[in-house]
Coordinates of C-alpha atoms in Angstrom, one line a residue:
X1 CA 1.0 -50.5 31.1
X2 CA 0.9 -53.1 28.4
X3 CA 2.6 -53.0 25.6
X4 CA 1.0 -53.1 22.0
X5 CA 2.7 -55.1 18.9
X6 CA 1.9 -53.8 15.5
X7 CA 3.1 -54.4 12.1
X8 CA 4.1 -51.3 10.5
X9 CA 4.0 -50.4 6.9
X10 CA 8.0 -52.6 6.2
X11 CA 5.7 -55.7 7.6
X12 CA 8.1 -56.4 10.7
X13 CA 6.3 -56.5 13.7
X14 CA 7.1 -54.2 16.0
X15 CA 6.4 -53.3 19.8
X16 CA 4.1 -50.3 20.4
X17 CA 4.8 -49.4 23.8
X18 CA 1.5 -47.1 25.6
X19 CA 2.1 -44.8 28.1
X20 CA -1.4 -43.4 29.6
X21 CA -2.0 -39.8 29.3
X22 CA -3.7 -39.0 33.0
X23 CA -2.7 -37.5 36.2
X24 CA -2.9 -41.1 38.1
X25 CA -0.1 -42.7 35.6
X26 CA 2.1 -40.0 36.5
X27 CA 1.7 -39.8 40.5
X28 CA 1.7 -43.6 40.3
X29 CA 4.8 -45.9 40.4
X30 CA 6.3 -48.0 37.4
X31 CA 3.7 -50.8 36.4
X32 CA 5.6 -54.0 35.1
X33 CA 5.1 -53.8 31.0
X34 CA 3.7 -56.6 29.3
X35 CA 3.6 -57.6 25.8
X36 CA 0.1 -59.0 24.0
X37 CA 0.3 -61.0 20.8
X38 CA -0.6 -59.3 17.1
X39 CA -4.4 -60.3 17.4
X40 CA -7.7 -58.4 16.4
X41 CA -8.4 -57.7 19.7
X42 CA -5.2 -56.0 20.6
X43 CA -5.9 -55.7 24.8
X44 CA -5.6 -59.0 26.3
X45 CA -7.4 -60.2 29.6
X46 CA -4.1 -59.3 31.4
X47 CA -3.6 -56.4 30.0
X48 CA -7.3 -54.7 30.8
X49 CA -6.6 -55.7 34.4
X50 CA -4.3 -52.3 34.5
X51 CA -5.2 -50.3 31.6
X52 CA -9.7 -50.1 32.0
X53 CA -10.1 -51.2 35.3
X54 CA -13.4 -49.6 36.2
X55 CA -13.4 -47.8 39.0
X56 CA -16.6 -48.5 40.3
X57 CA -17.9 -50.8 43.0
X58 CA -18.8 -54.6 42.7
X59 CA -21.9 -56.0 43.6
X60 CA -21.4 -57.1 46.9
X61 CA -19.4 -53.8 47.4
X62 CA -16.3 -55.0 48.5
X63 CA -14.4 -55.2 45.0
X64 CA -13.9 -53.2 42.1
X65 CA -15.2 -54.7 38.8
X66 CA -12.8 -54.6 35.7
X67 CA -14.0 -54.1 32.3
X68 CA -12.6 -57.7 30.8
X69 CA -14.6 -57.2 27.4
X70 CA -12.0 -54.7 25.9
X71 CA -14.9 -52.5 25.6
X72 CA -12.8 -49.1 26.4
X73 CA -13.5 -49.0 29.7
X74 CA -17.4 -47.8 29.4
X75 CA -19.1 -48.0 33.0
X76 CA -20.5 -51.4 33.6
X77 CA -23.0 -49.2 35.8
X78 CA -23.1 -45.1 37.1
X79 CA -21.4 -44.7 39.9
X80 CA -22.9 -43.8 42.9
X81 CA -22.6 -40.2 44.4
X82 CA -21.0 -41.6 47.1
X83 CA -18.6 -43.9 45.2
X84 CA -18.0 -40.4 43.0
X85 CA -17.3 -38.2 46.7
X86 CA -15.2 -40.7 47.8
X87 CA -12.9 -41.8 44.8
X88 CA -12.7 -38.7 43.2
X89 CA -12.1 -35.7 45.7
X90 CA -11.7 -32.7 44.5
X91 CA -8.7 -30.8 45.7
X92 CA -9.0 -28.1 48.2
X93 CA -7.0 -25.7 46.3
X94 CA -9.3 -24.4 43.2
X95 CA -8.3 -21.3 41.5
X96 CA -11.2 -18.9 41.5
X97 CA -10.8 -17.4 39.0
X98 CA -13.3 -13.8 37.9
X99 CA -13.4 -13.7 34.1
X100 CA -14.4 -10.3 34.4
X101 CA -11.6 -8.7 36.0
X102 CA -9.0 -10.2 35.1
X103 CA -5.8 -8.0 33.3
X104 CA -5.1 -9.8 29.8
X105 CA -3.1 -6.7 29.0
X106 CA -1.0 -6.9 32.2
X107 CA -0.3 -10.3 31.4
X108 CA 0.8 -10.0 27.7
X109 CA 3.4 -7.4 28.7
X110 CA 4.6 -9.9 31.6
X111 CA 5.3 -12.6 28.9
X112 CA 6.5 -10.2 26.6
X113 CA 3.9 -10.7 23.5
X114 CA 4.1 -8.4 20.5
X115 CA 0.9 -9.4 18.8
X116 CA -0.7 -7.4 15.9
X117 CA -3.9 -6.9 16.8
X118 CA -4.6 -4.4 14.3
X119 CA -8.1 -2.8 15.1
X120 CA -11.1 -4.6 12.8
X121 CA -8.6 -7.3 11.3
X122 CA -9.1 -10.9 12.1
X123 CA -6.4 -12.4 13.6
X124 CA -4.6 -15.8 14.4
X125 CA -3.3 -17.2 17.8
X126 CA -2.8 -20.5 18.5
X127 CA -1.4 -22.2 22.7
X128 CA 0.3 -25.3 21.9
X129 CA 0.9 -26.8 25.9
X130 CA 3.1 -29.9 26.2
X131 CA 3.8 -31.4 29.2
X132 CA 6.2 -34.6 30.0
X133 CA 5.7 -34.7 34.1
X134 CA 7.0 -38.0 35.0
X135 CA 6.2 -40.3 32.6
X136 CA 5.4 -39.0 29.0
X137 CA 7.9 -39.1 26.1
X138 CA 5.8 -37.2 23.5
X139 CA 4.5 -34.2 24.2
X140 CA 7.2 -32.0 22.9
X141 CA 6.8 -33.9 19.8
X142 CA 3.4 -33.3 19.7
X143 CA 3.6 -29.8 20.1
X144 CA 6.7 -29.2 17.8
X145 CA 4.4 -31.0 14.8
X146 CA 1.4 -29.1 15.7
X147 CA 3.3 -25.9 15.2
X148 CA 4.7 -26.7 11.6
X149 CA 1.3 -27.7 10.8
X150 CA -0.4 -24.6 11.7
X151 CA 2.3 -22.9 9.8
X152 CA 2.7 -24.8 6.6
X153 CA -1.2 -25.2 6.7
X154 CA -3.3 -23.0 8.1
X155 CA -0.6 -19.7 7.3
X156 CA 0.1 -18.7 11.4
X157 CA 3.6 -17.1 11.9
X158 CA 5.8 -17.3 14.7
X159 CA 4.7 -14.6 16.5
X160 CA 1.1 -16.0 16.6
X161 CA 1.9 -19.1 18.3
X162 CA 2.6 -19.3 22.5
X163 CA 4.1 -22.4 23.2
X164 CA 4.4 -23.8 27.2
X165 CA 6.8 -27.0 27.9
X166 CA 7.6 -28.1 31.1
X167 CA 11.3 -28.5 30.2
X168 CA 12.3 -25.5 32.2
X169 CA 11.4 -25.2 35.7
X170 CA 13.2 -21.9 35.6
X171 CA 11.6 -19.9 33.1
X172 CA 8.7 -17.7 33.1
X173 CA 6.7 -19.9 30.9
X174 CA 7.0 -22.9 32.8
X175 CA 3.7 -24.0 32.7
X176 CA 2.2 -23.9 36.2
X177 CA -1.6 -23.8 36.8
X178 CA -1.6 -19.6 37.0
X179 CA 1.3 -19.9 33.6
X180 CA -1.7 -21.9 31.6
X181 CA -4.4 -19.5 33.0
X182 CA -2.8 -16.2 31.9
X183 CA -1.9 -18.0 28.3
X184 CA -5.7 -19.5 28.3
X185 CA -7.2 -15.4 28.6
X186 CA -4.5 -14.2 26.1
X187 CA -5.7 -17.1 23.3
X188 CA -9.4 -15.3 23.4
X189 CA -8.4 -12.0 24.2
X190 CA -10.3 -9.4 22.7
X191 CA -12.0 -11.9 20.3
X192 CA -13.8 -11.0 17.1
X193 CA -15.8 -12.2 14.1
X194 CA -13.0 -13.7 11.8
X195 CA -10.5 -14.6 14.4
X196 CA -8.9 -18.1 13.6
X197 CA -7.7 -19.8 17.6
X198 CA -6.7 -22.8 17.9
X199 CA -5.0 -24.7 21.2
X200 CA -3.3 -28.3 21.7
X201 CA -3.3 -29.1 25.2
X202 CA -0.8 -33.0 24.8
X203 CA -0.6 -34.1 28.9
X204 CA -2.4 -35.7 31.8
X205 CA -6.0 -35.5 31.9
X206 CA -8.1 -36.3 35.1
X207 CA -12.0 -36.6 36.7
X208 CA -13.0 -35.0 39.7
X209 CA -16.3 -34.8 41.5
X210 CA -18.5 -32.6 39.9
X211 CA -20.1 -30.0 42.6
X212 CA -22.6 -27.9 40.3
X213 CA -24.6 -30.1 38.9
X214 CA -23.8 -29.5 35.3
X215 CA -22.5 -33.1 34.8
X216 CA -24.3 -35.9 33.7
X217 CA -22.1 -38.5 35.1
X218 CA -21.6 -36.7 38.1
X219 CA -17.5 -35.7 36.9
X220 CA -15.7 -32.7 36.1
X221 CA -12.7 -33.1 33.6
X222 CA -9.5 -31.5 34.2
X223 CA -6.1 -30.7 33.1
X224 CA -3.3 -31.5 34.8
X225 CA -0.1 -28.5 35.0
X226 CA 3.5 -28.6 35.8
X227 CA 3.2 -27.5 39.4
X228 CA 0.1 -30.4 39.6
X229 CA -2.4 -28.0 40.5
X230 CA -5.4 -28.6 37.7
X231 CA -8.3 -26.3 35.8
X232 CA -11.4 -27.7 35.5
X233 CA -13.3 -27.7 32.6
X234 CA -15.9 -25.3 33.6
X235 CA -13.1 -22.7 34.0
X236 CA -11.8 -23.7 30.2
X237 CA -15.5 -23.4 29.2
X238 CA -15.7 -19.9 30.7
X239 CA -12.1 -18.3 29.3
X240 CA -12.2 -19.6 26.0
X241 CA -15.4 -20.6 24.8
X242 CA -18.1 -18.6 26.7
X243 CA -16.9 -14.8 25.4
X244 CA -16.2 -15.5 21.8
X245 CA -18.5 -14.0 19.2
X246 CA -20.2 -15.1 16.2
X247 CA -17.6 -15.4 13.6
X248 CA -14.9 -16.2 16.0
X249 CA -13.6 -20.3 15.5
X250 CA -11.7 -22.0 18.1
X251 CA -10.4 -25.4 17.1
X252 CA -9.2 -27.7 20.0
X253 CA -6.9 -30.5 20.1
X254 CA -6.8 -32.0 23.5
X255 CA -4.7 -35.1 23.6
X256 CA -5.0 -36.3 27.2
X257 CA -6.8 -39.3 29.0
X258 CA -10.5 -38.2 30.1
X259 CA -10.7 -35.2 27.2
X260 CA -14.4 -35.9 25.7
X261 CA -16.0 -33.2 27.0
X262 CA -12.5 -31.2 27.9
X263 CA -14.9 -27.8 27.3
X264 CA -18.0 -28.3 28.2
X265 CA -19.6 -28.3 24.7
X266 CA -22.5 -31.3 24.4
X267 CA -24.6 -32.7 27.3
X268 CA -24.1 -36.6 27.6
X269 CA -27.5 -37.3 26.5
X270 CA -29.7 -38.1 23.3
X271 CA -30.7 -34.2 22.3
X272 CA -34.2 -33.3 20.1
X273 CA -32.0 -33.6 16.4
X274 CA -33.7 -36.1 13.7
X275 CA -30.0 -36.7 13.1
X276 CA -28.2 -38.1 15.7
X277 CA -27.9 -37.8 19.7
X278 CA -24.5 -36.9 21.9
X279 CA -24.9 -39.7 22.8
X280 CA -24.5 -41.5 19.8
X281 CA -21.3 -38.7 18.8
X282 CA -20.2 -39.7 22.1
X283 CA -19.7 -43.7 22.4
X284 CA -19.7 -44.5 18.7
X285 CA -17.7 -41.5 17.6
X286 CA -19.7 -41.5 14.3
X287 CA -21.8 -39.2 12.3
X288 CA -24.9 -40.1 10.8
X289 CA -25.9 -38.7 7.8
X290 CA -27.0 -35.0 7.6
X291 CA -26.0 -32.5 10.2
X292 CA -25.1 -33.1 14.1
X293 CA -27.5 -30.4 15.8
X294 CA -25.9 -29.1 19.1
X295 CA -27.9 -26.0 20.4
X296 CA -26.0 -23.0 21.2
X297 CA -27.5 -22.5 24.7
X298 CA -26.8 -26.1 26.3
X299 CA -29.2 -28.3 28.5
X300 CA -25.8 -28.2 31.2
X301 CA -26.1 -25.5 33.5
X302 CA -23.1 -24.3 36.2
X303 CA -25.1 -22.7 39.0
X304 CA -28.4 -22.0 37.5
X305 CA -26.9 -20.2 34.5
X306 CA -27.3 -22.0 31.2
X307 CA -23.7 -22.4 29.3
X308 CA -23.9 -21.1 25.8
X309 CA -21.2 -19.2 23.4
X310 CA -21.9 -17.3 19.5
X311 CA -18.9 -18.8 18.6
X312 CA -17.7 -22.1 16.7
X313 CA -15.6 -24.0 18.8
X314 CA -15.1 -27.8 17.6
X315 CA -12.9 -30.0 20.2
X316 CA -11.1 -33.3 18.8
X317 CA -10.4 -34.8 21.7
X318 CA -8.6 -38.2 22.3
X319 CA -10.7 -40.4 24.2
X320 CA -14.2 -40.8 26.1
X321 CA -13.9 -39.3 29.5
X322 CA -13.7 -42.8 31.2
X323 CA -10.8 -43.6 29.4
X324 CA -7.7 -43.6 29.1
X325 CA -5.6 -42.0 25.9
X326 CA -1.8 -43.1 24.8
X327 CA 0.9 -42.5 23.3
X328 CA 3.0 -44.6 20.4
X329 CA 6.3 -45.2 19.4
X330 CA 6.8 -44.8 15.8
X331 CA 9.8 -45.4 13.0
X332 CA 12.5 -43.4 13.9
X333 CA 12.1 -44.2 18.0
X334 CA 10.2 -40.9 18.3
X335 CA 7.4 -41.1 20.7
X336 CA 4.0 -39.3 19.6
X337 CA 0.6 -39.0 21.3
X338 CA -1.9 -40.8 19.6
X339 CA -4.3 -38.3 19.1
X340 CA -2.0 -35.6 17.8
X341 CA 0.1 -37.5 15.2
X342 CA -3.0 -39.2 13.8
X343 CA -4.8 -35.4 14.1
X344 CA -1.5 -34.0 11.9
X345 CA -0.7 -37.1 10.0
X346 CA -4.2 -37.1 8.6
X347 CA -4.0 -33.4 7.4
X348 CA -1.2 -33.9 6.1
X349 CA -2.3 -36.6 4.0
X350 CA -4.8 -34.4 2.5
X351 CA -5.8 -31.1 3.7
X352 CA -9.2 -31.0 2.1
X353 CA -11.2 -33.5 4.3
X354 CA -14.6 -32.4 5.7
X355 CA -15.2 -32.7 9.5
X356 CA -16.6 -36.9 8.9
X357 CA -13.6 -38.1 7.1
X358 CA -10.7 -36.7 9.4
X359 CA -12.6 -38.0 12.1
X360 CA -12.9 -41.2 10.3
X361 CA -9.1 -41.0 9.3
X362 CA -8.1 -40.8 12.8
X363 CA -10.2 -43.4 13.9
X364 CA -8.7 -45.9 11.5
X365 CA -5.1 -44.7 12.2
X366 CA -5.9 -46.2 15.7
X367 CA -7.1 -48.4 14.5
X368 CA -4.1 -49.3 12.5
X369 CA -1.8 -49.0 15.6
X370 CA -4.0 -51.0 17.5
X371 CA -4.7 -48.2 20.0
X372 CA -7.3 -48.9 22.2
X373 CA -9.6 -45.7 22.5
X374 CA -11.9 -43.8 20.5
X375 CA -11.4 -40.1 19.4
X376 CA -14.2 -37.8 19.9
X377 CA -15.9 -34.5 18.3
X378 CA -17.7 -32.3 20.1
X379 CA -18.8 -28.9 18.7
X380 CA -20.5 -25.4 20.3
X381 CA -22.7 -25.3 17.1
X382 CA -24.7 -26.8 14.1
X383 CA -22.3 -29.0 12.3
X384 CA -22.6 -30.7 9.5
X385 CA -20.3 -33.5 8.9
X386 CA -19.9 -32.6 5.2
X387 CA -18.6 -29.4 5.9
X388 CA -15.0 -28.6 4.5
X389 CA -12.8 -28.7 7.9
X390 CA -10.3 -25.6 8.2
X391 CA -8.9 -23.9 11.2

């Protein structure tokens, strides 16, 4: 992967080395680093060769096309079903998973939870998941930061925050693809008006062929865990967002290459508001003025049934789902993904922003670093960009 010079705040230039955030970087071996000038278009020819090449067929079939425009890897054309089938297979070994029987109880005893959940009092509980694999330097970072956020911030104790790293092969929360699941049912368990949740998912994010339809691109998403086994995003859809009530806000940070629509929560398509499309939230990453109007009961359906949830879940992801997300080295030698120091750097900065100028914030933080993607904001609900943001 290329590496990115900046100048930071001293004025001596220094190199910004990326590391991609998706499953291919880290099944793949070592790419030869390169180094690209200080310019204003900080991904040279060379560079894009590696870091957005398309995958997608030429014209005359027989070679892939690269995006050489620095254009964040947006598809030169849709890729054909059978490009889709045969590039990105989906792996034969699926959990099924059955929201409705599974034992949250059993599970919080395995791990050993004491939670509060006093009867008719709102609560807070927040899954902070970091994972290295083989080739990412920041994800404990990122987690470690998110957590003295939520506490200094938001109010969350200890005991209201699960944390997963895969530091440990050897310890019970070691998180594998069944580790996640159980922690993903215990974030929404039991949920109800005035519960505060909140999860950071900082690791390898990956496309597979979507199989029921409820794609507009013809991809699933997916998270990638410890054991390499990965959840879909119509399963994260399903255990956190569909059950949660009205009253009940979710906040999402997923910092991880292909995390636009990491939940399932906007249709990539122009929808019926006055005031601006998905698809305009989607590849320009910007409100326009007034409120962004996504319906609770979506367009995208998973096997006929129409995906919808009462509660407010908001996702800041890192990137577009063609792309790729990164991480940066910054003073100190301390690696950090993109999207979750600019997400806690910007908060930091000043904690009453509404939802338009932290997204703004953290778009010109990349810009800054010279990262080259584009942070999303996808929502379950009416939002209005002037709205205070809190979670």
């Amino acid at each position: 992967m290329p590496n990115l010079m900046v100048k930071p705040p001293n004025g001596e230039a220094a190199v910004l080395p990326t590391v991609r955030r998706d499953a291919e970087a880290n099944l793949a071996p070592p790419v030869a680093e390169m180094i690209s000038p200080l310019s204003s278009d900080p991904q040279p020819v060379e560079g894009d060769l590696i870091e957005f090449e398309v995958k997608g067929p030429s014209e005359d079939g027989d070679a892939e096309e690269y995006d050489k425009n620095d254009d964040l890897a947006v598809p030169l054309k849709p890729l054909s079903r059978e490009f889709i089938h045969q590039n990105f297979p989906v792996p034969s070994d699926i959990l099924e998973i059955d929201t409705s029987t599974f034992d949250t109880q059993a599970v919080i005893k395995k791990y050993g939870y004491k939670f509060d959940d006093t009867p008719n009092v709102p609560k807070r509980r927040a899954l902070l998941i970091g994972l290295k694999g083989t080739t990412l330097k920041g994800s404990y970072g990122d987690v470690d930061d998110m957590k003295a956020l939520l506490k200094d911030i938001y109010g969350f104790q200890d005991e209201e925050v699960m944390v997963l790293k895969d530091e440990n092969p050897g310890s019970i929360l070691y998180p594998t693809r069944q580790v996640v699941v159980d922690h993903l049912f215990i974030l929404a368990h039991s949920p109800r008006e005035g519960d505060r949740l909140f999860i950071l998912f900082a690791g390898h994010g990956a496309q597979i062929e979507d199989l029921d339809g409820d794609e507009a691109d013809g991809l699933d998403e997916v998270i990638c865990c410890a054991d390499g086994k990965i959840i879909v995003d119509d399963q994260l859809h399903d255990i956190i967002v569909k059950p949660l009530p009205k009253g009940c806000r979710l906040t999402a940070v997923f910092d991880c290459c292909s995390s636009e629509t990491g939940l399932d929560l906007v249709q990539a398509r122009p929808s019926a508001s006055p005031h601006l499309s998905a698809l305009d939230l989607q590849f320009n990453a910007t409100f326009a003025s007034g409120a962004l109007d996504l319906p609770h009961s979506f367009t995208s359906e998973s096997n006929g049934v129409p995906k919808h949830s009462d509660g407010e879940v908001v996702l800041w992801s890192a990137c577009l789902d063609n792309a790729d997300s990164h991480e940066i080295l910054i003073d100190g030698g301390k690696y950090k993904g993109a999207m979750s120091h600019a997400f806690v750097q910007s908060i930091r900065q000043s904690t009453r922003q509404s939802y338009g100028e932290l997204l703004e914030s953290i778009k010109q933080s990349f810009k800054r670093w010279h990262v080259p993607q584009v942070p999303q904001l996808t929502s379950s609900h009416k939002l209005d960009q002037n709205d205070l943001f809190t979670v």
